[in-house]
Short mmCIF file of C-alpha atoms in Angstrom, two decimals:
data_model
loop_
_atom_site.label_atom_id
_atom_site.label_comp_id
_atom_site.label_asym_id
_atom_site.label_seq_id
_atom_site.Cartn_x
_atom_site.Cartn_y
_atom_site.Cartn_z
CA UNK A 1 -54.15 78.76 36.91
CA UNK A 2 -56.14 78.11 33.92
CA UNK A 3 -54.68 79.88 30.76
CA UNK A 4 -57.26 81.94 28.85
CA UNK A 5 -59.54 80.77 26.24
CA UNK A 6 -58.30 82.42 23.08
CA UNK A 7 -59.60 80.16 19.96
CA UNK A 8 -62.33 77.82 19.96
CA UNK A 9 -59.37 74.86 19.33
CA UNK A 10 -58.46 76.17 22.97
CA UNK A 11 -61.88 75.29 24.12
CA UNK A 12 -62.40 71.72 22.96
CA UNK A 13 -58.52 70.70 24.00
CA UNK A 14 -59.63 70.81 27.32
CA UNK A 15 -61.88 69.14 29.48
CA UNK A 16 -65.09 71.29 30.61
CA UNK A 17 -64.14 71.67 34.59
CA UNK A 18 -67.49 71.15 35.85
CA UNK A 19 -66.88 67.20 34.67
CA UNK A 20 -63.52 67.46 37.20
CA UNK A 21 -65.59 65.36 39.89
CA UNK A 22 -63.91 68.01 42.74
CA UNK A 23 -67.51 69.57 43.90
CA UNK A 24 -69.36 68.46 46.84
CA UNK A 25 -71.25 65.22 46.32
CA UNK A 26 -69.48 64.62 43.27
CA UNK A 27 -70.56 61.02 43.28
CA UNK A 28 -74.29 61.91 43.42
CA UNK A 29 -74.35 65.21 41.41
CA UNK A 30 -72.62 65.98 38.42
CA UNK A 31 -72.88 69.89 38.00
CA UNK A 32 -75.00 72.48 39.33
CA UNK A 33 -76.30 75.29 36.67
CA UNK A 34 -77.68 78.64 37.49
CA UNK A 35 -78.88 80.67 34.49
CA UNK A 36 -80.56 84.41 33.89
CA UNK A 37 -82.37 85.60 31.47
CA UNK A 38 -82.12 88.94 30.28
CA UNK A 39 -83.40 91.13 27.77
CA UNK A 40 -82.40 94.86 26.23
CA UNK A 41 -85.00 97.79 26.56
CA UNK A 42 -85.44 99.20 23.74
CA UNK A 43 -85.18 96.10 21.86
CA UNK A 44 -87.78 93.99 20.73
CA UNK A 45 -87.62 90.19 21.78
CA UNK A 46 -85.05 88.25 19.65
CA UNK A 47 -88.39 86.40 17.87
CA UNK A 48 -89.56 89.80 16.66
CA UNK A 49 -86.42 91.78 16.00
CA UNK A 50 -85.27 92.24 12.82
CA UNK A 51 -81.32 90.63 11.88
CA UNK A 52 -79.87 94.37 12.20
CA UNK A 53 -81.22 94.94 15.87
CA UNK A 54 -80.17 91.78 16.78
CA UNK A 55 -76.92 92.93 15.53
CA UNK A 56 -76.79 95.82 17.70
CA UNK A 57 -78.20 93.21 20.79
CA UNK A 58 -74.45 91.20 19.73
CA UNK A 59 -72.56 94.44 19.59
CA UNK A 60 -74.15 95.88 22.70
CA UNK A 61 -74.10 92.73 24.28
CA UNK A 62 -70.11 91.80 23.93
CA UNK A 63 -68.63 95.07 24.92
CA UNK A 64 -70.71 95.59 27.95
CA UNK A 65 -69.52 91.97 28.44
CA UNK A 66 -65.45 93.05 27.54
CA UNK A 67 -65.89 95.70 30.18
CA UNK A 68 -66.35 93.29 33.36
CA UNK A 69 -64.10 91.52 35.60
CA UNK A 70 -66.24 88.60 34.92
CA UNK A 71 -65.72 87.98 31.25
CA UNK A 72 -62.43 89.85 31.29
CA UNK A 73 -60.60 87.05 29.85
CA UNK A 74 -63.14 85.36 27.71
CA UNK A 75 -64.20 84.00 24.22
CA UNK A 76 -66.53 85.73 22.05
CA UNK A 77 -67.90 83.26 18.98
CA UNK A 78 -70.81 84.20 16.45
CA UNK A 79 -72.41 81.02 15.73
CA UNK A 80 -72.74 82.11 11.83
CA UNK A 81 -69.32 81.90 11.80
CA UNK A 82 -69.16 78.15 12.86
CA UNK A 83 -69.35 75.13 11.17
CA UNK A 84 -72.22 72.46 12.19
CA UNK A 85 -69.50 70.32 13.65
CA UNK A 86 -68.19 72.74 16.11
CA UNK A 87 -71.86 74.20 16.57
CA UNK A 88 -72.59 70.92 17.71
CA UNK A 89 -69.41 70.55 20.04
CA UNK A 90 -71.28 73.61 22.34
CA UNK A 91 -74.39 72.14 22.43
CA UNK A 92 -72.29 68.68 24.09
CA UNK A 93 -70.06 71.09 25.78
CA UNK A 94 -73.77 72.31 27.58
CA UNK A 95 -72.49 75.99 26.69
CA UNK A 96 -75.38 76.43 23.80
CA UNK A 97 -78.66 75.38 23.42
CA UNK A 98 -79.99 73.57 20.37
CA UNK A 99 -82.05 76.85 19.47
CA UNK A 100 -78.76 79.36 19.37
CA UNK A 101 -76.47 76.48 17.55
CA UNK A 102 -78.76 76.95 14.45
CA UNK A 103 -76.59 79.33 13.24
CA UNK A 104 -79.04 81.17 11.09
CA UNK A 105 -79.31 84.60 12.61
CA UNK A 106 -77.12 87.08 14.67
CA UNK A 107 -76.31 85.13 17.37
CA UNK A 108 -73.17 83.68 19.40
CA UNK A 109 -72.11 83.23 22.99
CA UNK A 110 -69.66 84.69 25.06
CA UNK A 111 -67.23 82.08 27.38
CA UNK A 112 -65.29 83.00 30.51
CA UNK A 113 -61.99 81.87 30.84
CA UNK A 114 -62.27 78.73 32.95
CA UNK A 115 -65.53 77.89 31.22
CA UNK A 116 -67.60 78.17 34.54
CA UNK A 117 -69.33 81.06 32.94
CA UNK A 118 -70.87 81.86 29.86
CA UNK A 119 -73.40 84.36 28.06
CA UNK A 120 -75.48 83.00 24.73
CA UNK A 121 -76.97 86.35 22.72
CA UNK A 122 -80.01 86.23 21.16
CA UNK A 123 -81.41 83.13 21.78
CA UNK A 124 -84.77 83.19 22.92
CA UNK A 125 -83.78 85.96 25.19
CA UNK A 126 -81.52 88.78 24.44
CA UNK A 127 -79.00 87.03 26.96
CA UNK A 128 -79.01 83.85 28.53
CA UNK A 129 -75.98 84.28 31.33
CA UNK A 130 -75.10 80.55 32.95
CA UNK A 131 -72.33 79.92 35.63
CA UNK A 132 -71.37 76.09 35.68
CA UNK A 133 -69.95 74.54 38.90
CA UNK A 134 -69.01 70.97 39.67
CA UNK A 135 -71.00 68.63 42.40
CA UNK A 136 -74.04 69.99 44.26
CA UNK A 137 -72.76 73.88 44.44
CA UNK A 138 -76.28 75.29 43.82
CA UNK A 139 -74.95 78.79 46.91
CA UNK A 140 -71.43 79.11 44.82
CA UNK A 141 -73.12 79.16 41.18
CA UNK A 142 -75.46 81.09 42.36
CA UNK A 143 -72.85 83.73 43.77
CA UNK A 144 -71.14 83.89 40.29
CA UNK A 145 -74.39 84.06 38.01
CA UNK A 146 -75.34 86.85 40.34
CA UNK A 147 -72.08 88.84 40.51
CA UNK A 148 -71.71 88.94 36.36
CA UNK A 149 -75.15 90.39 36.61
CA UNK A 150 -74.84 92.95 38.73
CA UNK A 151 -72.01 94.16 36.27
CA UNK A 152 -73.64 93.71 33.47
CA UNK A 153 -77.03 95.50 34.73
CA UNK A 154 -74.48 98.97 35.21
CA UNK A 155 -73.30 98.50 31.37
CA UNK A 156 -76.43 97.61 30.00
CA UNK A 157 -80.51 98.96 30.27
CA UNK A 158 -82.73 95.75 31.17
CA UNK A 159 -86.05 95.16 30.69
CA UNK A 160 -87.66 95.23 33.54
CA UNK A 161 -90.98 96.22 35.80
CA UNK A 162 -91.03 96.92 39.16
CA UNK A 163 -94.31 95.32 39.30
CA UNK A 164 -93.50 92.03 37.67
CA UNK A 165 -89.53 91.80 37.49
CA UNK A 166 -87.42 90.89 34.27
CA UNK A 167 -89.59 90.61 31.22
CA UNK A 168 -88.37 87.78 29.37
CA UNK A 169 -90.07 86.33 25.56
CA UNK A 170 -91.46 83.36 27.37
CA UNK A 171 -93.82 84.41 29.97
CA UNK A 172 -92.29 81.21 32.37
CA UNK A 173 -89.09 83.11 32.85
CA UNK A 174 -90.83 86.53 33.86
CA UNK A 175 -89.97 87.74 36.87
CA UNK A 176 -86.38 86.87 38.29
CA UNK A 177 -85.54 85.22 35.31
CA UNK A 178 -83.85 82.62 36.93
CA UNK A 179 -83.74 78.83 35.94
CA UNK A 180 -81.33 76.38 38.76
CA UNK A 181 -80.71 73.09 38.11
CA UNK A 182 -78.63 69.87 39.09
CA UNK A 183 -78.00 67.19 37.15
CA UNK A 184 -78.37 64.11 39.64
CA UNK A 185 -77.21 60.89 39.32
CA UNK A 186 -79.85 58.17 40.53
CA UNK A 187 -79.05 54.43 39.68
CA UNK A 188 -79.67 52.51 42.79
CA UNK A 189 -83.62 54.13 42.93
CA UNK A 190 -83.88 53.34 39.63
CA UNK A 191 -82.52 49.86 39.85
CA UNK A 192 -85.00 49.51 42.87
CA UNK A 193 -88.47 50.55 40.82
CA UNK A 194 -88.47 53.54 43.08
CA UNK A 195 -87.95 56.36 40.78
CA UNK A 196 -91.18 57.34 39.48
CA UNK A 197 -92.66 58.24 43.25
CA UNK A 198 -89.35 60.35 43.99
CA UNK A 199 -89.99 61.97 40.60
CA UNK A 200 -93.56 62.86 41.49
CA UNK A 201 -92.59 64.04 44.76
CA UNK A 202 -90.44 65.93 43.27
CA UNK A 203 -92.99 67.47 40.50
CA UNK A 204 -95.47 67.98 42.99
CA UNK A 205 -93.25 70.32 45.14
CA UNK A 206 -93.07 72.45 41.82
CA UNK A 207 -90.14 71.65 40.51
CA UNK A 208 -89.26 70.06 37.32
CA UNK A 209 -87.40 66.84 35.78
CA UNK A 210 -85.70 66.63 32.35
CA UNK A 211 -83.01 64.54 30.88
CA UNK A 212 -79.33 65.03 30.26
CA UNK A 213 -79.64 67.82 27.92
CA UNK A 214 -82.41 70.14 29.59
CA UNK A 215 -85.56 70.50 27.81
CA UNK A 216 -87.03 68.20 25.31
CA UNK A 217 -84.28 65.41 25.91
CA UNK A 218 -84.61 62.31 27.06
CA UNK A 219 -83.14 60.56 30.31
CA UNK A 220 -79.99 58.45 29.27
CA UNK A 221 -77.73 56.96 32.19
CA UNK A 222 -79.81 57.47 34.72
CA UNK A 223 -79.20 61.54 34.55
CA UNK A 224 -81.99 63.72 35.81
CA UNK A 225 -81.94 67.51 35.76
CA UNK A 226 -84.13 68.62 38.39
CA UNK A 227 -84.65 72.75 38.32
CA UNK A 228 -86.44 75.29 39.60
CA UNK A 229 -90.16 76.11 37.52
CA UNK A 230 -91.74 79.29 39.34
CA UNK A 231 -90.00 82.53 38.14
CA UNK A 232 -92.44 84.89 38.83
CA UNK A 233 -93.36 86.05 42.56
CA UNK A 234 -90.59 84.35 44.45
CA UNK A 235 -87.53 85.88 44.78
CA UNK A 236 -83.96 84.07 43.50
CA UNK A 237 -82.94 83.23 46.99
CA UNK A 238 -86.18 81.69 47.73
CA UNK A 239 -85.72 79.70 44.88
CA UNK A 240 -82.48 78.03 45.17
CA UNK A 241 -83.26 77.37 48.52
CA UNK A 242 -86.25 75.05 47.32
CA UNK A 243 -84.22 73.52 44.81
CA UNK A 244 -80.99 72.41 47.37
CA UNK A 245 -83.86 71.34 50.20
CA UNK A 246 -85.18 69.28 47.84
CA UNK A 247 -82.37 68.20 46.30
CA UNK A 248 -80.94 66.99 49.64
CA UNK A 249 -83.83 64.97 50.30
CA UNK A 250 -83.07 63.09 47.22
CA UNK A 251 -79.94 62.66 47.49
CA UNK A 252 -80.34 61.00 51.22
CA UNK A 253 -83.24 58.89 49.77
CA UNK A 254 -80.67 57.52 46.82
CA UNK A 255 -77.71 56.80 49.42
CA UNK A 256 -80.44 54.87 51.13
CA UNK A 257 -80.82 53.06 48.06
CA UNK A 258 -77.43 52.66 47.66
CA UNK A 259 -77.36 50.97 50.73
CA UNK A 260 -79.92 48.47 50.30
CA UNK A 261 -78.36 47.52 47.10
CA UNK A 262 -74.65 46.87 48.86
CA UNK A 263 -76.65 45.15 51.79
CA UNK A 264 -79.36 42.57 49.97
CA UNK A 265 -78.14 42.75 46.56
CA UNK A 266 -73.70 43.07 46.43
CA UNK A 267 -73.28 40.23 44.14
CA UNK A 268 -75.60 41.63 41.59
CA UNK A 269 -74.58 45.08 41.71
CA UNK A 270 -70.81 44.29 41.25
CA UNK A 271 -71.64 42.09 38.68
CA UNK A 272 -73.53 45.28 36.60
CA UNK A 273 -70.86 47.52 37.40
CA UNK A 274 -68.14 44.97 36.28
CA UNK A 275 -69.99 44.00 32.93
CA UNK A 276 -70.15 47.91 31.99
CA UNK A 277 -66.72 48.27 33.11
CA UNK A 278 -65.72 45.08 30.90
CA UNK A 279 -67.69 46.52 28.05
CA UNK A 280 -65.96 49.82 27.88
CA UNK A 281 -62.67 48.60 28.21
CA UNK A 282 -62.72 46.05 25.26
CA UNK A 283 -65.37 47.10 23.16
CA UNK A 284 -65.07 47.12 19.47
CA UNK A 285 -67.93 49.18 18.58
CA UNK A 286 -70.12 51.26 20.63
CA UNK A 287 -72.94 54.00 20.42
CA UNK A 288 -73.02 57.10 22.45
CA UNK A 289 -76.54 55.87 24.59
CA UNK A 290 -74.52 52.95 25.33
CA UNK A 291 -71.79 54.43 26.66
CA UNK A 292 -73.70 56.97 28.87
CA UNK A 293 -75.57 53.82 29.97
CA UNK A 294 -72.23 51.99 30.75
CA UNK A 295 -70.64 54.96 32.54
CA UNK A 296 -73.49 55.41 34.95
CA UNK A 297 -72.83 51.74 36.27
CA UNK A 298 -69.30 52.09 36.60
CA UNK A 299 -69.84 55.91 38.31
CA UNK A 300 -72.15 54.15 40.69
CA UNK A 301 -69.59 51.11 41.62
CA UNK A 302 -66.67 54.40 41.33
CA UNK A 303 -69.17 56.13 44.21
CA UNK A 304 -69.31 52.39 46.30
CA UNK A 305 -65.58 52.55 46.25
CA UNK A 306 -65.13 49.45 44.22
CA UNK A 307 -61.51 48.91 43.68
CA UNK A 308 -59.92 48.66 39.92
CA UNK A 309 -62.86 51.49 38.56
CA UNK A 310 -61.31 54.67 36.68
CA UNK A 311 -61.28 57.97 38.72
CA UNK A 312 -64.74 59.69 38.66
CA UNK A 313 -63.23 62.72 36.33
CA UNK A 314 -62.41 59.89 34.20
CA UNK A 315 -65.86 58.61 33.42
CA UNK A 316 -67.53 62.34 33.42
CA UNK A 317 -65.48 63.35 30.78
CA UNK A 318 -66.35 60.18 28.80
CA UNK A 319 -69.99 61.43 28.86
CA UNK A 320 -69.38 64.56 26.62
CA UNK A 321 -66.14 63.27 24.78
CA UNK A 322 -67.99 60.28 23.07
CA UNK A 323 -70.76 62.80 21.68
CA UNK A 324 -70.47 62.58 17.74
CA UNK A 325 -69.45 66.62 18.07
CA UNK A 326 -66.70 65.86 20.35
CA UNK A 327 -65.48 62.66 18.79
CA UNK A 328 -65.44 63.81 15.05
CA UNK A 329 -63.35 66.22 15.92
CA UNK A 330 -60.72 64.57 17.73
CA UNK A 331 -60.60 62.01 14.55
CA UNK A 332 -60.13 65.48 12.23
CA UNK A 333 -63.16 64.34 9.70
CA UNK A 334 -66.52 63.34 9.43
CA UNK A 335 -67.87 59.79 10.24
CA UNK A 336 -71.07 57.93 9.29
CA UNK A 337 -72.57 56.16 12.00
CA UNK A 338 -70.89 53.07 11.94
CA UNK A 339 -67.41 54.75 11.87
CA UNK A 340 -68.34 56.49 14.79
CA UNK A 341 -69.20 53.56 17.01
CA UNK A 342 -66.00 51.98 16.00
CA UNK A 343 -63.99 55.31 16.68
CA UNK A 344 -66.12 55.88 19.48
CA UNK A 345 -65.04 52.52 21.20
CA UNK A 346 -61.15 52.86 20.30
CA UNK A 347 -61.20 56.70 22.29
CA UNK A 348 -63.14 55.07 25.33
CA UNK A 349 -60.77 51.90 25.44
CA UNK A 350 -57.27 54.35 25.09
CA UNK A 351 -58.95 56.55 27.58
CA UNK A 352 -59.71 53.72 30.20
CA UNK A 353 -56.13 52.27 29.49
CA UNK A 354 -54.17 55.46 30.02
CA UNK A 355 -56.29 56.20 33.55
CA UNK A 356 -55.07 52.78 34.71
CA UNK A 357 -51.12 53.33 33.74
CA UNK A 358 -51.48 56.60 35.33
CA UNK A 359 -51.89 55.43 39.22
CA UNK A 360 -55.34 53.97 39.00
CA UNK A 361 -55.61 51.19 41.61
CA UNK A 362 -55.09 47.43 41.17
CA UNK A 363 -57.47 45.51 39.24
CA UNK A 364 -59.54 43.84 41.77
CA UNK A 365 -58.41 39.66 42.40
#
């Protein structure tokens, strides 16, 4: 069992268990997110409440929180009290969004014990509760976003109308409140010129694509975050329903791919996978892009059962751990830019290294 979370050095010596590779199509889906929005009452939305409400939101917030099975065991941190750095580290971690790591006004986020739950207060919503689950586990995240609801919604008044739902500051979360999302892995129909017609397809069914980091990033590594975009007259089973149909459908469409690319093109792929590979594991300098762009070549020839690769775990975990939050921190300073990529490429070669004394299979002949 996992031991509680008890300071925030507890936190980042761990690995984030929805990068454990152990969920269903692991190899195609990194982690499936389910996240509520919620909102107090009598309060007024955190963009119009005044610092001491939104004190009272925190304090509310936290004990309701202290009171449930759910968050029984977990981590409370105000983002005030925080430097940049480990700000920063949450944001990587996927536990905060870029708008509640500013640190400027009452706000801070609640983390459950194993990390596969989690509660920012007062971002743009009051709450913001998120269960985390590894692989394409869209049912189980579901079940645990829902069940921390329920027993927060006996603690706590929500606002809500029985004509419209959950009122929420942005009028796109009205109604259940509910934003699902996987974050899909999709070289080979990229590598194939086919992605922008499964992205429309995908668009045009009402759902939505963003990059790694949610809204407003970019798409590094060939990462796509496909979620759910109506909130408002469909109800939350409806919804994740839509999103795993869909999501199965691309997922059968890139193993196609994946096919064709063993069958017509082998040479070529093994060749991209093994330059990546190469890169990783000798590099003397290296940038964060280019590692995420690296790993998703060597996840795709770890996913074709190449032999010599590093276990899938191996290569999530280099996704958040060579973030400049993450990798600071293990060094114990700060680093300019070049440092960085010259830190960044000593962690990823130690970390490749170590998988392969620990059991990893022979390096191919």
């Amino acid at each position: 069992m996992t031991p509680p979370l008890k300071t925030f050095d507890d936190l980042v010596g761990r690995a984030s268990p929805w990068l454990d590779g152990s969920g269903p199509h692991a190899d195609l889906v990194v982690s499936t997110r389910v996240r509520l929005a919620r909102n107090l009452a009598a309060v007024p939305f955190t963009h119009r409440a005044r610092d001491e409400q939104l004190q009272g939101v925190f304090a509310s917030v936290t004990g309701a929180a202290d009171r449930t099975a759910a968050f029984g065991d977990a981590l409370t941190l105000r983002m005030n009290e925080l430097s940049a750095l480990d700000r920063q580290i949450l944001v990587e971690r996927h536990l905060v969004s870029h708008e509640l790591s500013d640190g400027v006004r009452p706000r801070g986020i609640v983390i459950g014990g194993e990390e596969r739950l989690s509660l920012m207060v007062n971002e743009e919503d009051h709450l913001r509760l998120q269960a985390m689950a590894s692989g394409f586990q869209l049912a189980e995240a579901w079940r645990v976003a829902d069940g921390a609801d329920d027993e927060l919604d006996r603690a706590l008044d929500f606002a809500f109308s029985e004509e419209i739902g959950y009122l929420t500051s942005c009028p796109t979360n009205t109604g259940t409140g509910l934003r699902a999302s996987v974050l899909i892995h999709l070289p080979a129909l990229v590598l194939l010129q086919e992605i922008h017609k499964v992205l429309k397809s995908i668009m045009q069914v009402g759902l939505n694509v963003r990059g790694l980091y949610g809204e407003h990033s970019d798409v590094m590594g060939n990462l796509f975050q496909i979620s759910n975009q109506t909130t408002l007259g469909q109800g939350e089973r409806d919804s994740i329903e839509s999103l795993e149909r869909v999501t199965r459908q691309v997922l059968e469409t890139e193993e196609r791919a994946r096919e064709r690319l063993t069958r017509d093109a082998r040479v070529q792929t093994e060749d991209k996978v093994w330059r990546a590979y190469g890169l990783l594991r000798y590099c003397r300098a290296v940038s964060s892009q280019e590692v995420i762009n690296l790993c998703s070549a060597v996840r795709l020839g770890v996913s074709l059962a190449l032999p010599g690769l590093c276990p899938l775990p191996v290569v999530n975990e280099l996704l958040v751990l060579t973030q400049p939050g993450h990798l600071q921190r293990h060094y114990g300073g700060e680093l300019t830019p070049p440092e960085r990529n010259v830190f960044r490429a000593q962690l990823v070669r130690e970390r490749l290294a170590a998988a392969e004394r620990n059991g990893g299979p022979e390096p191919p002949p």
